[in-house]
Short mmCIF file of C-alpha atoms and ligand atoms in Angstrom, two decimals:
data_model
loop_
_atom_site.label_atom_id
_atom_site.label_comp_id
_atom_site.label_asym_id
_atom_site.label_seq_id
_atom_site.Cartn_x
_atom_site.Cartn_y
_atom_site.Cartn_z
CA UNK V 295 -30.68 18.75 -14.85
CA UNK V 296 -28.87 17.96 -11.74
CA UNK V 297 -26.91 14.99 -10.61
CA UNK V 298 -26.10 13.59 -7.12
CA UNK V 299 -22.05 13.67 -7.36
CA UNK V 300 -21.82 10.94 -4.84
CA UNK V 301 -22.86 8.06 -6.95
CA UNK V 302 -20.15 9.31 -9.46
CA UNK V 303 -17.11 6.98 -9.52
CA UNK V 304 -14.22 7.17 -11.55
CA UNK V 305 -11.33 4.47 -11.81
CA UNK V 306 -7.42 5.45 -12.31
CA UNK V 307 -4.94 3.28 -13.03
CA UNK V 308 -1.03 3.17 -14.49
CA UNK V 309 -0.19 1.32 -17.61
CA UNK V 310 0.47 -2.03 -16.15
CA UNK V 311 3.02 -4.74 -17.43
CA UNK V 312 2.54 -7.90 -15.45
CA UNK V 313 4.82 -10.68 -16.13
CA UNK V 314 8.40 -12.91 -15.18
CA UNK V 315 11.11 -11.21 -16.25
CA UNK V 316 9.03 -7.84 -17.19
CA UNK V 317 11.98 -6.12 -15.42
CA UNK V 318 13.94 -6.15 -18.13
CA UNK V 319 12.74 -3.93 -20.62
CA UNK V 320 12.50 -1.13 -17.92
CA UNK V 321 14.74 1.21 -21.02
CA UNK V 322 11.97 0.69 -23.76
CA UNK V 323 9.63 2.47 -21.29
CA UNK V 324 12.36 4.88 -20.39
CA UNK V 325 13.14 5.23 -23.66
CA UNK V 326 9.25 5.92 -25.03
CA UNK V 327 9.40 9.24 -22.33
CA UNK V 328 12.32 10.46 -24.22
CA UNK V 329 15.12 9.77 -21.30
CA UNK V 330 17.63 11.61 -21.30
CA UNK V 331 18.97 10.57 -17.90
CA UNK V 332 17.32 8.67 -15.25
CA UNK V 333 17.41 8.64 -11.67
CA UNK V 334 17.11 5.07 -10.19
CA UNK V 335 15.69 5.12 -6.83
CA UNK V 336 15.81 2.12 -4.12
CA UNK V 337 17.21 0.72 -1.03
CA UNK V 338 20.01 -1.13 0.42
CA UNK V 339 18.28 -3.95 0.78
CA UNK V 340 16.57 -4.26 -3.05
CA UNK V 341 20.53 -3.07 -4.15
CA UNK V 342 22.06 -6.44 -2.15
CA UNK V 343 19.25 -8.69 -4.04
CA UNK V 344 20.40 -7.54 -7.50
CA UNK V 345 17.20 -6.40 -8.30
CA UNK V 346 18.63 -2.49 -8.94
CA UNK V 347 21.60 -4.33 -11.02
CA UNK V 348 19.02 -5.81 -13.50
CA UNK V 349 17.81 -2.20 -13.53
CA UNK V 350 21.21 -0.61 -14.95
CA UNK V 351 22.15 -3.54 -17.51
CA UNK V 352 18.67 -2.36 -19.18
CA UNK V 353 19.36 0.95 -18.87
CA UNK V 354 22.92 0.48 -20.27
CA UNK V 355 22.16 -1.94 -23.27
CA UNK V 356 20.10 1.05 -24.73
CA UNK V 357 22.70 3.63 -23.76
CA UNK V 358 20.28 5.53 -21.24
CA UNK V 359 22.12 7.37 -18.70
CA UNK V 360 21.47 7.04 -14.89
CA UNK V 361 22.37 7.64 -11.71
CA UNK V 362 21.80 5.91 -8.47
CA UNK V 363 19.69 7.04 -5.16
CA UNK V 364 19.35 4.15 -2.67
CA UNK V 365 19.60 5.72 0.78
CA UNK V 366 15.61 5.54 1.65
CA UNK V 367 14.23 4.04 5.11
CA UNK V 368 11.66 1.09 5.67
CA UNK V 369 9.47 3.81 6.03
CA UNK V 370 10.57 6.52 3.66
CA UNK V 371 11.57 10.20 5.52
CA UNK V 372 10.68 13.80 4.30
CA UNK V 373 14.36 14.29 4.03
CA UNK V 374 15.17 11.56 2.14
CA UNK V 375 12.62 12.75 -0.27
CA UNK V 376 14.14 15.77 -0.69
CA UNK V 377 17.62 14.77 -0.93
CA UNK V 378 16.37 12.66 -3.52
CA UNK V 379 15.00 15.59 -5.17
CA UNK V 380 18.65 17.59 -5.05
CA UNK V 381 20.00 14.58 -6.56
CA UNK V 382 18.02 14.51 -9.50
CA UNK V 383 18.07 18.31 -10.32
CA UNK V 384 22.11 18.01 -9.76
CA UNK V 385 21.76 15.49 -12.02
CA UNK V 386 19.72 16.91 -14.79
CA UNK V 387 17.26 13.90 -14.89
CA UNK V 388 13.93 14.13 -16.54
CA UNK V 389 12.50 10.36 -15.74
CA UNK V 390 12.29 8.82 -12.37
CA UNK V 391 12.26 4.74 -11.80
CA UNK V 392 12.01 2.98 -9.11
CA UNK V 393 12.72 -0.33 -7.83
CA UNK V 394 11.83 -2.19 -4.10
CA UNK V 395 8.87 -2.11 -1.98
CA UNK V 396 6.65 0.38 -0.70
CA UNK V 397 9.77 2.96 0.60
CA UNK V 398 11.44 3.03 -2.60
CA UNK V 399 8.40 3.50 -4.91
CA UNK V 400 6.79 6.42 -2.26
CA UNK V 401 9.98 7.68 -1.83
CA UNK V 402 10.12 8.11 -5.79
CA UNK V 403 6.53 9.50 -5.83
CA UNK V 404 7.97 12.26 -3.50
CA UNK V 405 10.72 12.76 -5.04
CA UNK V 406 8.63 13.82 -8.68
CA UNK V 407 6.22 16.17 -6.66
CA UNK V 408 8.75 18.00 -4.98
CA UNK V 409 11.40 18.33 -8.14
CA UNK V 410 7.58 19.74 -10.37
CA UNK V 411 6.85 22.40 -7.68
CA UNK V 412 10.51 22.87 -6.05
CA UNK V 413 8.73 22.84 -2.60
CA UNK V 414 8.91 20.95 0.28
CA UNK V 415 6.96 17.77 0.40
CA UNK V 416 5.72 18.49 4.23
CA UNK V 417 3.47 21.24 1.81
CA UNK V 418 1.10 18.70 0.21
CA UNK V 419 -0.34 16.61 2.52
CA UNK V 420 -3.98 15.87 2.00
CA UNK V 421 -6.35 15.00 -0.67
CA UNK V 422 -6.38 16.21 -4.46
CA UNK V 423 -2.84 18.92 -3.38
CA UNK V 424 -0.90 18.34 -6.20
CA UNK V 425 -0.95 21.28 -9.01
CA UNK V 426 1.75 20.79 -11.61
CA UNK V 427 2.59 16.79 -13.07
CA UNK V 428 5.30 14.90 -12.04
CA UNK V 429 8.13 13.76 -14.65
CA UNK V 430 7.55 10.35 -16.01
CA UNK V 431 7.25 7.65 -13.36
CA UNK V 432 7.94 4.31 -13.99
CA UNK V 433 7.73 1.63 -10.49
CA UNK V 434 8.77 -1.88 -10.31
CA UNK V 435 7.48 -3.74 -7.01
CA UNK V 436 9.67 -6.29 -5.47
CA UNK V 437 6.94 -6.90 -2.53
CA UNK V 438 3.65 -8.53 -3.34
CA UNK V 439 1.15 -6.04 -1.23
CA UNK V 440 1.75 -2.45 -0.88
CA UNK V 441 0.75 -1.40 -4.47
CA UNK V 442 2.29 1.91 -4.76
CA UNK V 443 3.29 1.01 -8.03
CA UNK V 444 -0.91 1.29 -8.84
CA UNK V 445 -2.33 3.90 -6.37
CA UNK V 446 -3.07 6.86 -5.83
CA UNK V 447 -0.88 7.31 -2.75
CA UNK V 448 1.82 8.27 -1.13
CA UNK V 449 3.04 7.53 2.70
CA UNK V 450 5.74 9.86 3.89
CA UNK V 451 6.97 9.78 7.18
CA UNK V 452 7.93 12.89 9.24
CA UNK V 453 10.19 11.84 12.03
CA UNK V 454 10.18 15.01 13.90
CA UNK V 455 6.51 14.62 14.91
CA UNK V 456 7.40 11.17 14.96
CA UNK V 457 3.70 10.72 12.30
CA UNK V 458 3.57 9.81 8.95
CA UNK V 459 1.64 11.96 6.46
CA UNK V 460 -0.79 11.01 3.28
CA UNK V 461 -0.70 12.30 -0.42
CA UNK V 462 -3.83 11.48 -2.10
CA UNK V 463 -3.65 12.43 -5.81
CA UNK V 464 -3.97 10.59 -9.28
CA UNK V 465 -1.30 13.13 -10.20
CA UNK V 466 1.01 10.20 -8.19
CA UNK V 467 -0.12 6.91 -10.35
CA UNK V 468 2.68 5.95 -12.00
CA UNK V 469 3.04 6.51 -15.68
CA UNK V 470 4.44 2.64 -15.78
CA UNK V 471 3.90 0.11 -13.51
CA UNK V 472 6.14 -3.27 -14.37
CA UNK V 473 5.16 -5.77 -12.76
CA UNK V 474 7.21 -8.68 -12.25
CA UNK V 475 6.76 -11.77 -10.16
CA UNK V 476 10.24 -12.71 -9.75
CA UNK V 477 11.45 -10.29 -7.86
CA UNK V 478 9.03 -11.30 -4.99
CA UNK V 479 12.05 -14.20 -4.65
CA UNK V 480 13.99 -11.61 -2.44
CA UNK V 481 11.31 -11.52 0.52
CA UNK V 482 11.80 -13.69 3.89
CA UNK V 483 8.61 -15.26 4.83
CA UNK V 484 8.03 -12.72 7.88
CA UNK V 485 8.11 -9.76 4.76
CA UNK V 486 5.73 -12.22 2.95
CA UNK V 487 3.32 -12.65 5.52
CA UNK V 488 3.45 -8.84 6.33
CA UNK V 489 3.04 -7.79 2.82
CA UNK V 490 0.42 -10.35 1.83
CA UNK V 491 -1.83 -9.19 4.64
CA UNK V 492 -1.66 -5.80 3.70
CA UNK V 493 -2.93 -6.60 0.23
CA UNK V 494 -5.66 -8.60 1.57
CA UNK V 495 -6.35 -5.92 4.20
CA UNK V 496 -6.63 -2.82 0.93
CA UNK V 497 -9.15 -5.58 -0.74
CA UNK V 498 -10.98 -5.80 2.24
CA UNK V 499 -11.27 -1.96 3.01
CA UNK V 500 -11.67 -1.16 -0.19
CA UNK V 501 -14.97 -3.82 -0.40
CA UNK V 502 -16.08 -1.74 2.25
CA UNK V 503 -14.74 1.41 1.74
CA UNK V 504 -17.91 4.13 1.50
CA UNK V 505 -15.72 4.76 -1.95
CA UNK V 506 -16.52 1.17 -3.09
CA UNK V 507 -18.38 0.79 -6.37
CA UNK V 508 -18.94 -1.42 -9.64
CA UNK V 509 -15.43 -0.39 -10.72
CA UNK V 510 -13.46 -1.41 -7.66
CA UNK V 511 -16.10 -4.58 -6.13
CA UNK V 512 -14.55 -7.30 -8.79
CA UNK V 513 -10.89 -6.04 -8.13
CA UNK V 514 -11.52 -6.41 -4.23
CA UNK V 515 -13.26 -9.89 -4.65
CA UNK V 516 -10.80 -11.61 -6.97
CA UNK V 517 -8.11 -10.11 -4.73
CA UNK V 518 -9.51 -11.85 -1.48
CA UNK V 519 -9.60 -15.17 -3.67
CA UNK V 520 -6.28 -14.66 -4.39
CA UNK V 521 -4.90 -14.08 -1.28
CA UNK V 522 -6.64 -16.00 0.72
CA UNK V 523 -6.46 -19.27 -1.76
CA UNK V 524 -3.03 -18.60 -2.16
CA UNK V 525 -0.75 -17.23 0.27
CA UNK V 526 -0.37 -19.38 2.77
CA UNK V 527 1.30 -22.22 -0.11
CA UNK V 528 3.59 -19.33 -1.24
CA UNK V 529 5.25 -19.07 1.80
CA UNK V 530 5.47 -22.63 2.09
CA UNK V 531 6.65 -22.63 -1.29
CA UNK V 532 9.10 -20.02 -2.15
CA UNK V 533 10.57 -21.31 -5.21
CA UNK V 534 7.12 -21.78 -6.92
CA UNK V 535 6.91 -19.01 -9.22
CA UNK V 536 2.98 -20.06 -10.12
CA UNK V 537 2.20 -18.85 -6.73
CA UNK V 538 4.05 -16.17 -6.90
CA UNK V 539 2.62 -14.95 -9.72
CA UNK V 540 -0.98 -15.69 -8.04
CA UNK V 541 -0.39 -13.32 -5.19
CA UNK V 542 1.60 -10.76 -7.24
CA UNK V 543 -1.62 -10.44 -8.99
CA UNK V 544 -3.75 -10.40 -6.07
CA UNK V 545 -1.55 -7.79 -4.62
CA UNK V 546 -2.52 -6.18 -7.67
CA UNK V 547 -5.91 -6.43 -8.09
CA UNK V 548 -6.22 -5.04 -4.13
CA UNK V 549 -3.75 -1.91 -5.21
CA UNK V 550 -6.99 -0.95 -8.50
CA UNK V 551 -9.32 -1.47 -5.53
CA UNK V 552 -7.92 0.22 -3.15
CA UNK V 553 -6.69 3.30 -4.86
CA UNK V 554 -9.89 3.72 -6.18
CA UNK V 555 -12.41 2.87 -3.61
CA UNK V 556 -9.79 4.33 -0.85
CA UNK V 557 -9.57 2.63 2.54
CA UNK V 558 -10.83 2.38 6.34
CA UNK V 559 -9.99 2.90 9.81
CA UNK V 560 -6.79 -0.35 9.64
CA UNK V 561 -4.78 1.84 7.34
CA UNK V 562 -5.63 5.12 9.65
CA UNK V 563 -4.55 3.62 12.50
CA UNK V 564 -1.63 1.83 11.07
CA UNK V 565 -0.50 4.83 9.46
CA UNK V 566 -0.53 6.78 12.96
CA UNK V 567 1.31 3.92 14.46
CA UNK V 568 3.92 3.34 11.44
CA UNK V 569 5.00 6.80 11.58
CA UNK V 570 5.12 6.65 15.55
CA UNK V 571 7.36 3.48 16.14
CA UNK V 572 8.77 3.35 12.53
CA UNK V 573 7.62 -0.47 12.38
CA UNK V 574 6.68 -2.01 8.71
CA UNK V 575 3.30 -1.03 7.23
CA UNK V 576 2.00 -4.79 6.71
CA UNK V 577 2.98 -5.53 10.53
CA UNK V 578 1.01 -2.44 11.66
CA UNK V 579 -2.18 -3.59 9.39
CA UNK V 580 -1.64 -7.02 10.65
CA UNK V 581 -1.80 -6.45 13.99
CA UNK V 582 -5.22 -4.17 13.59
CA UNK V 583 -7.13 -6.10 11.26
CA UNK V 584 -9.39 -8.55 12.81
CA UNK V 585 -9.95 -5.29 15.61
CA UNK V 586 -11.33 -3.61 13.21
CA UNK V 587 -13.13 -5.70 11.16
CA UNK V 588 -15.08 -6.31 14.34
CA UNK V 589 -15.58 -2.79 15.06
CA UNK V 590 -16.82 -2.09 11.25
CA UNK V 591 -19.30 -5.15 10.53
CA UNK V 592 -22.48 -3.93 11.99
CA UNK V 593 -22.31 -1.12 9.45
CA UNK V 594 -22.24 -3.26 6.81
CA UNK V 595 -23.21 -6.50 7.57
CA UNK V 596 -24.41 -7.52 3.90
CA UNK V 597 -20.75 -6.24 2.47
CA UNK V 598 -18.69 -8.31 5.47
CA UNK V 599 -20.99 -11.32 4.81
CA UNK V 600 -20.02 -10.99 0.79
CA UNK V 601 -16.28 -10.79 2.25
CA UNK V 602 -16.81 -14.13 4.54
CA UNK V 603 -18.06 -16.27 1.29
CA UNK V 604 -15.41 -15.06 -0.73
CA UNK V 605 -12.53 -16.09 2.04
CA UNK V 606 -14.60 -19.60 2.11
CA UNK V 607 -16.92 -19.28 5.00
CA UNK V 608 -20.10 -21.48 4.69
CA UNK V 609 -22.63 -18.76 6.16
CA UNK V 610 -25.62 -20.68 5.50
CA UNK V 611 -28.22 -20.57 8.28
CA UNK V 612 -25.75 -18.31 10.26
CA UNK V 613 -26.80 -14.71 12.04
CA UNK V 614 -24.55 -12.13 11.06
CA UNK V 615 -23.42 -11.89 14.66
CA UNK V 616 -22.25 -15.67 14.37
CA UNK V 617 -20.22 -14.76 10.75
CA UNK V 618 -18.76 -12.16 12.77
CA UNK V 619 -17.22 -14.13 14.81
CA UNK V 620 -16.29 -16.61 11.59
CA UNK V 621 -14.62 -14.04 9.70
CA UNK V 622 -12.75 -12.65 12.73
CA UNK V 623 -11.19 -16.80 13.48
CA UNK V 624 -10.44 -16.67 9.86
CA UNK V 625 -8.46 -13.67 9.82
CA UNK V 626 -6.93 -14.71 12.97
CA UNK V 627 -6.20 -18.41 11.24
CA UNK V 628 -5.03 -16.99 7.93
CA UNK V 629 -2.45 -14.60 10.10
CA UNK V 630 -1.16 -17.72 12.68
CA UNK V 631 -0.99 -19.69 9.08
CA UNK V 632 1.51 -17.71 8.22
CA UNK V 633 3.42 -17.45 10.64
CA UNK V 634 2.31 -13.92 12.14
CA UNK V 635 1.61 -13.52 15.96
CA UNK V 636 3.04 -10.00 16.65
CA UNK V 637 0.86 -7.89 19.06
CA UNK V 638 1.25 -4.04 19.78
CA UNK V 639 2.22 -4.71 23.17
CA UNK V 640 5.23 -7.03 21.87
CA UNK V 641 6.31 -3.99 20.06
CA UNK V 642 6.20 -1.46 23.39
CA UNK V 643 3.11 0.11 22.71
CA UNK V 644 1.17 1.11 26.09
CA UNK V 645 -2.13 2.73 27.21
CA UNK V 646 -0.34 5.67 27.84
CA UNK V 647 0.56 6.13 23.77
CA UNK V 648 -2.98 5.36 22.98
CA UNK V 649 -4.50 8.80 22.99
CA UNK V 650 -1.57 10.24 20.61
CA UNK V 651 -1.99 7.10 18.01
CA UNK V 652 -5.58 7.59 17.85
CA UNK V 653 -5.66 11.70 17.52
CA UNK V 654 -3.48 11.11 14.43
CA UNK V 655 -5.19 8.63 13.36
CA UNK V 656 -8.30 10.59 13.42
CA UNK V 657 -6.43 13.56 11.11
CA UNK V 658 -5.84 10.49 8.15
CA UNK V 659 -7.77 10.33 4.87
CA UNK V 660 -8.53 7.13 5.07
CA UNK V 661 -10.96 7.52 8.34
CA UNK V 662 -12.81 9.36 5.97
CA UNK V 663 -14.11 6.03 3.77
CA UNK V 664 -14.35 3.86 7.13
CA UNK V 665 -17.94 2.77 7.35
CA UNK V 666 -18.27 3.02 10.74
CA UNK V 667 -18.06 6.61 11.74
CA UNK V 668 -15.62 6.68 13.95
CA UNK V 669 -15.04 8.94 16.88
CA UNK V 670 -11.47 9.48 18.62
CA UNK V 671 -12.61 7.08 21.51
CA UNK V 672 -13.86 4.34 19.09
CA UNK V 673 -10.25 4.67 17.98
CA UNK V 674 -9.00 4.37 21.31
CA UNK V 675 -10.94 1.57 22.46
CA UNK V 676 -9.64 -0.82 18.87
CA UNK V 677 -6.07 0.59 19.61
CA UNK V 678 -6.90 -0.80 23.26
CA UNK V 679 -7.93 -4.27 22.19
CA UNK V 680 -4.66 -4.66 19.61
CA UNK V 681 -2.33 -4.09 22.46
FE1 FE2 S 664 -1.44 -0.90 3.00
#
């Protein structure tokens, strides 16, 4: 008997702990993988908040050696990975944790691939690459939105062709994923915006993702009600752990959809541009969502309307061309709401860079789930209308 493999779906996730204080028994996991000595990975700015400190009084009250590796980039570099990598084989380490946002935690996911094959990491960019398993992984997220610490991915950048690259592999979810609502304290209300759009932008791609499916739909919808419901009184809030906690697990609920159901033509493009200014992931996605939401909804109109009632649109009576135009005000709303009006332009980006953005952003995975099929001129013309 034969089966059509494309209605097959499959859903991979880490063990999650989601909770205040969570942090804190980081060594009990360390200590179930049989640590001998662990390398702590993060940045300058997660090691000023105290966040890595908490990290090292766990480790220490169970008498679980570690050392330190904090000198990643915003957007994490190919040789930081593999510096990373030196420093945990000078080390002898045999579990990896790390602690911060997005860098950090992809920076850690490099860091196991390349220290399992002793390669480079520039060798394993693509889908499904990765042949031997990484040590034990254990993440802690101190932004609410990029959800390494549940996917399947991994976003180097390589600064010599000024691009970032993809890693697409389950062999990259986590072993442990702590998840910890506190430690959202340490974001400014720009990283808060930027981060809480990029969660609602994975729950949104991943809705319409042409990998979307019964196991990723109610992760994606309760995500957008998350979000949406809630992120705007976080950042008016900051102290208000309740909220926190609300958008921690939205963040969270986007990161099962997404990794699952991949993504779309935002996280393509934002990719290509990330890796060729260096500027924050969530401000890249920011900047391109309502573009391309426009340029996607007459593929699938039924999906987007599903989308529009979940953010609170009352589409009764309207034609989907009219909840077009809804859903793009909303996004535009939500992002002015909190307190995000960057444009590409603002940043330096010109016609002239357009055609180099868009090739690149062609060669990511994540065109690949878009619903629109895109061609390198469609790409062009939604880079054109960001700027
Ligand atoms: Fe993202």
């Amino acid at each position: 008997m034969s089966h059509d493999l494309s209605l097959l779906r499959k859903f991979v996730s880490p063990e999650i702990v989601f909770g205040a204080g969570c942090r804190h028994h980081v060594a009990n996991f360390a200590a179930n993988f049989g640590a001998r000595k662990v390398l702590v990975v993060s940045d300058p700015g997660v090691l000023a908040a105290g966040w890595v400190a908490d990290i090292e009084a766990s480790l220490q009250a169970q008498n679980i050696a570690y050392c330190l590796y904090t000198d990643v980039s915003p957007n994490p570099r190919v040789e930081e990975v593999m510096r990373g990598a030196e420093v945990y084989r000078e080390n002898n380490c045999n579990v990896i944790v790390a602690v911060g946002g997005g860098s950090p935690m992809d920076c850690a996911k490099g860091i196991g691939i390349v220290v399992a094959h002793g390669r480079s990491i520039l060798e394993f960019e693509g889908v499904d690459t990765i042949r031997v398993p990484s040590p034990p992984l254990i993440l802690i997220p101190t932004t609410a939105g990029t959800s390494a610490d549940v996917s399947q991915f991994v976003i180097i950048s390589n600064q010599q062709e000024r691009m970032k690259f993809s890693i697409v592999s389950k062999a990259v979810v986590p072993d442990v994923s702590l998840i910890d609502p506190e430690t959202t304290a340490s974001m400014d209300p720009f990283l808060s915006a930027c981060t809480g759009i990029d969660a609602l932008v994975h729950a949104i791609e991943a809705f319409v993702s042409t990998g979307h499916g019964p196991l990723t739909d109610p992760h994606a919808l309760e995500a957008m009600r998350l979000i949406n419901g809630n992120l705007v009184q976080m950042i008016a809030n900051p102290q208000d752990i309740a909220l926190r906690e609300k958008i921690m697990l939205g963040s969270m609920q986007a990161g099962l959809a997404f990794s699952n159901a991949i993504l779309g033509a935002v996280h393509a493009m934002s990719h290509s541009l990330g890796g060729f200014l260096d500027l924050p992931h969530g401000l890249c996605n920011a900047v391109l969502v309502e573009h391309v939401v426009a340029f996607n909804y007459n593929s699938a109109p039924d999906r987007f309307k599903v989308i529009a009632e979940t953010l609170g649109i009352d589409c009764r009576g309207l034609t989907h061309n009219q909840i077009r135009g809804r859903l793009v005000e909303h996004l535009i709303a939500l992002k002015h709401a909190v307190g995000f009006r960057e444009t590409l332009g603002l940043h330096g980006v010109g016609t002239s860079d357009i055609p180099f953005l868009s090739q690149h952003a062609m060669g990511d995975p994540c065109i690949l789930t878009n619903p629109r099929e895109s061609s390198q001129r469609d790409v062009e013309v939604v880079y054109g209308e960001a700027l």
